[in-house]
mmCIF file of C-alpha atoms in Angstrom:
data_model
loop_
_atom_site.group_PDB
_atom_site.id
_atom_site.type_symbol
_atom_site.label_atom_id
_atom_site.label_comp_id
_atom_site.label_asym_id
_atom_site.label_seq_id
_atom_site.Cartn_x
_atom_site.Cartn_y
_atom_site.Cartn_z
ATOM 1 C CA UNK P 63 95.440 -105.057 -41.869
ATOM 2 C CA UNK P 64 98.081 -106.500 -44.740
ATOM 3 C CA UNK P 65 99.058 -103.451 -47.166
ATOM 4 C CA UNK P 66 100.598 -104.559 -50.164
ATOM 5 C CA UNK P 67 102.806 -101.971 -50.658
ATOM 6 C CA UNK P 68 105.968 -101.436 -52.930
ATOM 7 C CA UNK P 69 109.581 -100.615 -51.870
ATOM 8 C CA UNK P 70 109.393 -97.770 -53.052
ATOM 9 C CA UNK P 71 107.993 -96.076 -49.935
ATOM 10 C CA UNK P 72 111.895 -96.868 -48.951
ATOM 11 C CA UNK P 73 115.234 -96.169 -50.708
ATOM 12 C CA UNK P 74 116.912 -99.150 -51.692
ATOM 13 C CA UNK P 75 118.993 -102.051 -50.814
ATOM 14 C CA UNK P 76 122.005 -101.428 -48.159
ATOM 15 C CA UNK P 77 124.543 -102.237 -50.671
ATOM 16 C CA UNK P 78 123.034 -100.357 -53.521
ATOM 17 C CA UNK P 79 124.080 -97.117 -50.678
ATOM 18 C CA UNK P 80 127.340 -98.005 -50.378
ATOM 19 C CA UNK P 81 128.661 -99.005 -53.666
ATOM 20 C CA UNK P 82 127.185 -95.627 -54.482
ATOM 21 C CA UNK P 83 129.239 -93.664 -51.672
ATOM 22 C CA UNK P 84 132.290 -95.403 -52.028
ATOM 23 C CA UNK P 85 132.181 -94.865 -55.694
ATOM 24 C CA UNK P 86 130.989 -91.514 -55.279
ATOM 25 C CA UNK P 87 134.082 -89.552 -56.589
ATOM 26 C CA UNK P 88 134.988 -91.843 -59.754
ATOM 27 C CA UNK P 89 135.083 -90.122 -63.030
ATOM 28 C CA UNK P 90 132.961 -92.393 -65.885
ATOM 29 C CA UNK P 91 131.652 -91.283 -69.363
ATOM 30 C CA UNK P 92 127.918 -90.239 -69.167
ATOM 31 C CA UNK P 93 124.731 -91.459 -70.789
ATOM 32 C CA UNK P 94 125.397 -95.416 -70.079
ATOM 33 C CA UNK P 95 128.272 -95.771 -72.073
ATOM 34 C CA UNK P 96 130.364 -96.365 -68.692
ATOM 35 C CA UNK P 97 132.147 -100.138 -67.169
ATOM 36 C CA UNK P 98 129.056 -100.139 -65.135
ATOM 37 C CA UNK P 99 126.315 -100.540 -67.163
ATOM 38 C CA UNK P 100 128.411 -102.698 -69.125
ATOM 39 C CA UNK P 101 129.039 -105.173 -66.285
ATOM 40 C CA UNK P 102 125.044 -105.024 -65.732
ATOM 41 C CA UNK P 103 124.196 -105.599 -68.942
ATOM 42 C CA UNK P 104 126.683 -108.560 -69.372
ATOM 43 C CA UNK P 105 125.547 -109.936 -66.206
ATOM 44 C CA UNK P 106 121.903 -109.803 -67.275
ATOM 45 C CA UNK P 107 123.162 -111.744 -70.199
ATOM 46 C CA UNK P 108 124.383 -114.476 -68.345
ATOM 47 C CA UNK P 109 121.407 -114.702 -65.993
ATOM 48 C CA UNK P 110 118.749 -114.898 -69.023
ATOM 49 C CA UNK P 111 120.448 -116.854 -70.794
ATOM 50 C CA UNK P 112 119.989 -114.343 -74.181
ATOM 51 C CA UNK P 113 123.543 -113.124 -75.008
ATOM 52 C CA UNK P 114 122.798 -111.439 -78.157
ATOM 53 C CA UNK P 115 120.129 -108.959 -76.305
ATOM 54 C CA UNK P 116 120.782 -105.163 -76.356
ATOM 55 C CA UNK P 117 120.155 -104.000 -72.656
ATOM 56 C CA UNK P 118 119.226 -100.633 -72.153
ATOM 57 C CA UNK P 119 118.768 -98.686 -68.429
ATOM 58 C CA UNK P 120 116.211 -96.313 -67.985
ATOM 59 C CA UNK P 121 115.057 -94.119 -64.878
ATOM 60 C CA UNK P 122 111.044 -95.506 -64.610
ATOM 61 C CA UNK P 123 108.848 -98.068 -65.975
ATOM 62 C CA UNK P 124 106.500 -95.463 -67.768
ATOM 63 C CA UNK P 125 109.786 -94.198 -69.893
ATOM 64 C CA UNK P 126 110.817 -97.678 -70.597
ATOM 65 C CA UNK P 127 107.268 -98.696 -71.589
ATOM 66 C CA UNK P 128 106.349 -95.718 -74.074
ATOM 67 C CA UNK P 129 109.815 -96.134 -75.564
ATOM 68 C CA UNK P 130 109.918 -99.909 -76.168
ATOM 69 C CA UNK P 131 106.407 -99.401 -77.427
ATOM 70 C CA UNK P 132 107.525 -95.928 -79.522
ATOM 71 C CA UNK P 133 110.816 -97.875 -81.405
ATOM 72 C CA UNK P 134 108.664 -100.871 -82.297
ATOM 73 C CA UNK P 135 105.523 -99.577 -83.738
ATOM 74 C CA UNK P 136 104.904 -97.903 -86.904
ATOM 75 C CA UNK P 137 103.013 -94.796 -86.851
ATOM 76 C CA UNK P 138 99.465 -96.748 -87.385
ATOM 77 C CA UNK P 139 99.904 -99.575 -85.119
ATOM 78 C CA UNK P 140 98.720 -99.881 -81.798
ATOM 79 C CA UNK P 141 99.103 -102.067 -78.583
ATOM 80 C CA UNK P 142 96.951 -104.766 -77.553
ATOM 81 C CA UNK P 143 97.179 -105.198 -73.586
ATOM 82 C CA UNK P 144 94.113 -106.004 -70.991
ATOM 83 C CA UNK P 145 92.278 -103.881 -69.108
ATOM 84 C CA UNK P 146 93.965 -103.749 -66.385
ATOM 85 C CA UNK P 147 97.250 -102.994 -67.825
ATOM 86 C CA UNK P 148 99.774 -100.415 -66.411
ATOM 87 C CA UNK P 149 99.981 -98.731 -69.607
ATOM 88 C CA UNK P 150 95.965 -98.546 -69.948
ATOM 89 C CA UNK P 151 95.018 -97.378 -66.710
ATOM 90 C CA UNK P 152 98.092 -95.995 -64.683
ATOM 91 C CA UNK P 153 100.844 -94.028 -67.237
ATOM 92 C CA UNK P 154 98.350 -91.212 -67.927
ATOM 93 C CA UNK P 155 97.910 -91.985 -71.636
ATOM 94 C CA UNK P 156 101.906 -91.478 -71.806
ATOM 95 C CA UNK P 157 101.618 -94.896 -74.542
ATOM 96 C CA UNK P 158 98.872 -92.525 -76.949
ATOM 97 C CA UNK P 159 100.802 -89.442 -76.330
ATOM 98 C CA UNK P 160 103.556 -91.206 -77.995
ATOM 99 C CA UNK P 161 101.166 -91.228 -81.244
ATOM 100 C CA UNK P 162 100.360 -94.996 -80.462
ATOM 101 C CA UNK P 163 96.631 -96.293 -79.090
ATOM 102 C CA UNK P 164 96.363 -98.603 -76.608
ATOM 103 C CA UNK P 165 94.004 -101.557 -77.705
ATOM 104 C CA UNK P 166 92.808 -103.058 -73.886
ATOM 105 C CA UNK P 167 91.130 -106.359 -73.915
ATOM 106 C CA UNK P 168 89.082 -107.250 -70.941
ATOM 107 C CA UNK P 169 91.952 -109.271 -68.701
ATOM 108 C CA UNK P 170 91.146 -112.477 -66.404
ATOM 109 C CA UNK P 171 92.075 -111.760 -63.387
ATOM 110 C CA UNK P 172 94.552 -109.445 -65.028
ATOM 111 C CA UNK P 173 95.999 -111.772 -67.985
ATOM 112 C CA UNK P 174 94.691 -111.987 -71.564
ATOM 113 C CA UNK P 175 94.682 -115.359 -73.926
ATOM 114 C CA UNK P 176 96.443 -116.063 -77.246
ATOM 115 C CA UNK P 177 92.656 -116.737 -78.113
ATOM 116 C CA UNK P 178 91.661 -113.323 -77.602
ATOM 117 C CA UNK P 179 94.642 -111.662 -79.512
ATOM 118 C CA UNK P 180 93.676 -113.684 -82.348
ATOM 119 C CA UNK P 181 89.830 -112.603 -82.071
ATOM 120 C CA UNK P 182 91.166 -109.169 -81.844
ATOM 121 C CA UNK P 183 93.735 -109.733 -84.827
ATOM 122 C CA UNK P 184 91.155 -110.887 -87.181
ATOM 123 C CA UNK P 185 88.519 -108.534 -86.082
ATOM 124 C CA UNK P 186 91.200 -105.317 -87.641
ATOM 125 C CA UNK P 187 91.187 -107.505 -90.936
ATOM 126 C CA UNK P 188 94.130 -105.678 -92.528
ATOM 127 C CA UNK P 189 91.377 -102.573 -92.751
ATOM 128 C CA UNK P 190 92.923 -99.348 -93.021
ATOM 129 C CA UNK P 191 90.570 -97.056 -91.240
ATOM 130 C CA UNK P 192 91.309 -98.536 -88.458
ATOM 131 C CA UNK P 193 94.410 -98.885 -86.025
ATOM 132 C CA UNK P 194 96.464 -102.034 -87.021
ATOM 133 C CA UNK P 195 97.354 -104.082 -83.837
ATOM 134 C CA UNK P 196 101.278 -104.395 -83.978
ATOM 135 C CA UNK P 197 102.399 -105.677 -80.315
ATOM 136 C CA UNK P 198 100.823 -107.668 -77.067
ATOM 137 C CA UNK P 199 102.049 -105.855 -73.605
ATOM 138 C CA UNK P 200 101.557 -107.865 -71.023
ATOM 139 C CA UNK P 201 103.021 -107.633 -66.737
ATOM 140 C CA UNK P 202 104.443 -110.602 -65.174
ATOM 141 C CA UNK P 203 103.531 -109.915 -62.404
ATOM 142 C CA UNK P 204 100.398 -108.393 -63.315
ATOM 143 C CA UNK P 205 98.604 -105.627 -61.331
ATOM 144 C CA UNK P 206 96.459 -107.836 -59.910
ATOM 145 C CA UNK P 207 99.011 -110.496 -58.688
ATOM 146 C CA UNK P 208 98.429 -112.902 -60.935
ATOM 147 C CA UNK P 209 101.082 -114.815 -63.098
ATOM 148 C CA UNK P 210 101.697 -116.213 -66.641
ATOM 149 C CA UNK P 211 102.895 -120.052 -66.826
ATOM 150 C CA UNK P 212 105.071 -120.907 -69.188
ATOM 151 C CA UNK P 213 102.777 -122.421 -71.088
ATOM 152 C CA UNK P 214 100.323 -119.919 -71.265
ATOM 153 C CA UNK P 215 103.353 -117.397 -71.840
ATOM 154 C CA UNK P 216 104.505 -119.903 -74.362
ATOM 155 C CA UNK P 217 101.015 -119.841 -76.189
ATOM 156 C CA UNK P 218 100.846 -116.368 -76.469
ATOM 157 C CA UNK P 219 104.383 -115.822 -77.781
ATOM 158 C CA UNK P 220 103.726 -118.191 -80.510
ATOM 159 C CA UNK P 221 100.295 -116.742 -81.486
ATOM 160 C CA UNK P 222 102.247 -113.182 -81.732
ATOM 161 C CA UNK P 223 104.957 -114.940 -83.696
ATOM 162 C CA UNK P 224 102.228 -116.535 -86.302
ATOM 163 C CA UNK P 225 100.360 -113.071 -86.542
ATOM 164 C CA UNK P 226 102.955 -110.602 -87.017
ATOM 165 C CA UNK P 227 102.793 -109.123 -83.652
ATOM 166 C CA UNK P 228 105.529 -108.343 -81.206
ATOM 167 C CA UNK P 229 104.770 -109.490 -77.286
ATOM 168 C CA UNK P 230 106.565 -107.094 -74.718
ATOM 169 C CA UNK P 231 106.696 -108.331 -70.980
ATOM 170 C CA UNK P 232 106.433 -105.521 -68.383
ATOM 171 C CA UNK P 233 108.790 -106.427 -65.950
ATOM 172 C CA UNK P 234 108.435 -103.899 -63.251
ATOM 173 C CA UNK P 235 107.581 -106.526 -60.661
ATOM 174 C CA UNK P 236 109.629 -109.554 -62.418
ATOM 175 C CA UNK P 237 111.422 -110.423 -59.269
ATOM 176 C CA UNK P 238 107.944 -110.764 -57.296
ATOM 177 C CA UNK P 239 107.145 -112.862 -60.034
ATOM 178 C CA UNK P 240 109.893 -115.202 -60.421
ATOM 179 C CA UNK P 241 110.290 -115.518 -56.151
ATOM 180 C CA UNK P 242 106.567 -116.850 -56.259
ATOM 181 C CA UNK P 243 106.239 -120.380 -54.872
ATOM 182 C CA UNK P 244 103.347 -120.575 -57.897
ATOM 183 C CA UNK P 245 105.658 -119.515 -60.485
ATOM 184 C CA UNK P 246 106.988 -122.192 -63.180
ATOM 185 C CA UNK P 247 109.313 -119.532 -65.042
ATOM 186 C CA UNK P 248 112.459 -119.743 -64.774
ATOM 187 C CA UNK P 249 114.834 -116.328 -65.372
ATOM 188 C CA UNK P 250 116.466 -118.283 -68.528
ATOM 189 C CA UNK P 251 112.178 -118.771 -70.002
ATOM 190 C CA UNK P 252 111.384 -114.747 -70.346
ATOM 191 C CA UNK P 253 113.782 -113.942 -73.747
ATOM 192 C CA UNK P 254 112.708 -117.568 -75.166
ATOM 193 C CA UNK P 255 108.896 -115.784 -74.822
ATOM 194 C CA UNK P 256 109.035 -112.582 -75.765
ATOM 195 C CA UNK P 257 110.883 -109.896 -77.721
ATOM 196 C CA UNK P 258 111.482 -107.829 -75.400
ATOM 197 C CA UNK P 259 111.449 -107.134 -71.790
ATOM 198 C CA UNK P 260 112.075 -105.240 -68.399
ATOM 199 C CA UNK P 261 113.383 -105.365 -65.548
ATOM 200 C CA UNK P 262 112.021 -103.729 -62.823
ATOM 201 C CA UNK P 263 114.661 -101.952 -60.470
ATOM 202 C CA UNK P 264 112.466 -99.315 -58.649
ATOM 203 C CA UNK P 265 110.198 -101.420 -57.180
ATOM 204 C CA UNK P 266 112.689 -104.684 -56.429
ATOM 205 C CA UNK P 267 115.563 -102.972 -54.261
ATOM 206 C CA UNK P 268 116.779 -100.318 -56.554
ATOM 207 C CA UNK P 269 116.598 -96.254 -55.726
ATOM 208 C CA UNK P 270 115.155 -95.665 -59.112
ATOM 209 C CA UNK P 271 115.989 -97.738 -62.903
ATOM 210 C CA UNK P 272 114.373 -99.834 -64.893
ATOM 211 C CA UNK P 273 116.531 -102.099 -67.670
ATOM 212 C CA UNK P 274 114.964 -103.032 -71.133
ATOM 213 C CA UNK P 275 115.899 -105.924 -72.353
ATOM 214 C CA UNK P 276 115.683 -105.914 -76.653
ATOM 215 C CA UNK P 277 115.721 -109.535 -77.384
ATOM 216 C CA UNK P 278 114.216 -109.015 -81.251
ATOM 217 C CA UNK P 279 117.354 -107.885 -83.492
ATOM 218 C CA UNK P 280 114.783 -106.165 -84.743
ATOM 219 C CA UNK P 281 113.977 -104.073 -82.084
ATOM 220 C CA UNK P 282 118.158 -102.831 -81.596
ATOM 221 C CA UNK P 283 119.228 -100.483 -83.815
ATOM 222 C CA UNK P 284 119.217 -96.970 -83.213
ATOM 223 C CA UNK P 285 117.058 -97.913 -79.896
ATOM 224 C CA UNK P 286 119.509 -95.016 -78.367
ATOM 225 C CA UNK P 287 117.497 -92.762 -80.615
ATOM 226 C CA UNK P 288 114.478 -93.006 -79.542
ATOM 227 C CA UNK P 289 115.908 -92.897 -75.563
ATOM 228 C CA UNK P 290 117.474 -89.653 -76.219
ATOM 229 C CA UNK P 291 114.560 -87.862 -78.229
ATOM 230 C CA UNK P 292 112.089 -89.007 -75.691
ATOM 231 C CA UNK P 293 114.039 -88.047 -72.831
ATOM 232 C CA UNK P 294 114.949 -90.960 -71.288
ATOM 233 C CA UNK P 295 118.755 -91.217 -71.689
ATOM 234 C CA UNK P 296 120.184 -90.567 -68.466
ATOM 235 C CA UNK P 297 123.552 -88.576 -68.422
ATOM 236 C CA UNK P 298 124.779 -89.881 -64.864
ATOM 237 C CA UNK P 299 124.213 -93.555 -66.418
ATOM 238 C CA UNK P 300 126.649 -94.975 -64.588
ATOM 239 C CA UNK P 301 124.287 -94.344 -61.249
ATOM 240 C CA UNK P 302 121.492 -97.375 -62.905
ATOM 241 C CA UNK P 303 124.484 -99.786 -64.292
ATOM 242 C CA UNK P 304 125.971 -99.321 -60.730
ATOM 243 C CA UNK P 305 123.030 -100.068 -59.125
ATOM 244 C CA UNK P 306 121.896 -103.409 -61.495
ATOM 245 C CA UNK P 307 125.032 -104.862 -61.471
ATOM 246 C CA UNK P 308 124.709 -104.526 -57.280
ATOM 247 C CA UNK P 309 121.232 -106.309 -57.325
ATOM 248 C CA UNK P 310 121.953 -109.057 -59.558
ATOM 249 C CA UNK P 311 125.509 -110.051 -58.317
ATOM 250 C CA UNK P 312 125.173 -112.742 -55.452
ATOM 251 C CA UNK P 313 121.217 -113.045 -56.044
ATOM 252 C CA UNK P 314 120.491 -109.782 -54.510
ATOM 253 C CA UNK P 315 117.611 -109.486 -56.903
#
C-alpha cells in the first residue's frame, strides 16, 4: 500500500537541526525583527522574483490563512474557495471565527474556474443582505493533488483583478507543486498571479513555519497588527527566519 503522507510525521531537514544547535546560544531581537528572518525574507525576494513584497513568518498554515484572510477583508466580505478547500473543510471554521464566511464553490477535482467566481460575483449583485464576496483562496497544490497552470492561474487572477476581488494562493504544499513533472509554474509566476501567498515550511522540510508572502501594497501596512492581536507573532522569530533561509539557500526547498 502507497500512503501519501506529509513530513510532518518527521522533524525536519538535517541542516535545519544543525544550524539550529550551532546557533543555539546567539542572542537576536524577538518577534521576527532579527538578521534571520531578514536574510529569508530577502532571499524569498530574489527567488520570486517580487522585491517589493512584505514577507511575514508564521508558526502554521491555519494562522497564516485566517490572518491573510482577517487583514484583507472588511467586516462584510467573505471568501470564495471550493469545496474542498483547507479553510472550508479542515481549519475548524478558524476563517468564520475570524468574523469572515467562507463562500465554497463545488471544486473540479479540487480547483474552481474564473467562470464560476464570476457566476458567484454576479449572483451577490452588490445586495446588502447578503455577504459581499471580497477574495478567491485557492491551494496549489490542492488537497486533492491537483494543480493550477499558469494559464488557468492566469485566468483567474485577472477575473479577480476585473471584479474587485483579491486571489490568495495557499501555499502549504507549494514545493510539491512546483517539483511536479506536470507543473508549468515557475517560482518567479506565483506573485505575477496573485496578491498574496504562502509558503509552506511545515510540511516541505521545516520543524514548524509557514511564510506569507503580501504581494498587494495593499495588503502591507500594519499586517504586524493583525499577527500580534491574533496571536500569531512569534517571539523566538528568529527560530522560522533561521529555518527558511536554511531551506531555500542551495535549493533545499
Amino acid at each position: 500500500m502507497i500512503g501519501f503522507n506529509s513530513d510532518y510525521q518527521e522533524g525536519c531537514h538535517p541542516d535545519i537541526l544543525r544550524r539550529l544547535a550551532e546557533t543555539n546560544l546567539e542572542q537576536t531581537p524577538g518577534y521576527g525583527t532579527d538578521d534571520y528572518c531578514a536574510q529569508a525574507a530577502g532571499l524569498i525576494r530574489r527567488r520570486f522574483a517580487c522585491p517589493d513584497a512584505a514577507v511575514h513568518f508564521l508558526v502554521g498554515g491555519t494562522q497564516a490563512n485566517l490572518v491573510v484572510i482577517a487583514s484583507a477583508l472588511r467586516p462584510y466580505e467573505g471568501v470564495l474557495c471550493a469545496d474542498t478547500g483547507h479553510i472550508n473543510t479542515h481549519e475548524t471554521g478558524a476563517v468564520e471565527a475570524a468574523g469572515h464566511k467562507v463562500l465554497a464553490l463545488p471544486g473540479k477535482d479540487g480547483r474552481i474556474t474564473s467562470a464560476q467566481v464570476s457566476v458567484a460575483v454576479a449572483l451577490q449583485a452588490d445586495d446588502e443582505h447578503t455577504v459581499r464576496p471580497g477574495m478567491v483562496y485557492i491551494s496549489l497544490s490542492t488537497e486533492l493533488g491537483t494543480l493550477y497552470s499558469k494559464a488557468q492561474l492566469s485566468d483567474l487572477y485577472q477575473t479577480c483583478h476585473q471584479l474587485g476581488l483579491y486571489l490568495f494562493i495557499d501555499g502549504a504544499r507549494l514545493g510539491y507543486a512546483l517539483a511536479s513533472p506536470l507543473n508549468d509554474l515557475a517560482c518567479e509566476d506565483i506573485p505575477r498571479f496573485c496578491d498574496a501567498f504562502t509558503i509552506g515550511g511545515t510540511k516541505v522540510g521545516a520543524l514548524f513555519g509557514e511564510a506569507v508572502v503580501l504581494v498587494n501594497p495593499a495588503l502591507q501596512p500594519r499586517f504586524r497588527y493583525m499577527m500580534k492581536q491574533r496571536g500569531s507573532m512569534l517571539a523566538k522569530g528568529r527560530l522560522l527566519g533561521l529555518q527558511f533561509a536554511t531551506l531555500l539557500e542551495d535549493d533545499r526547498y
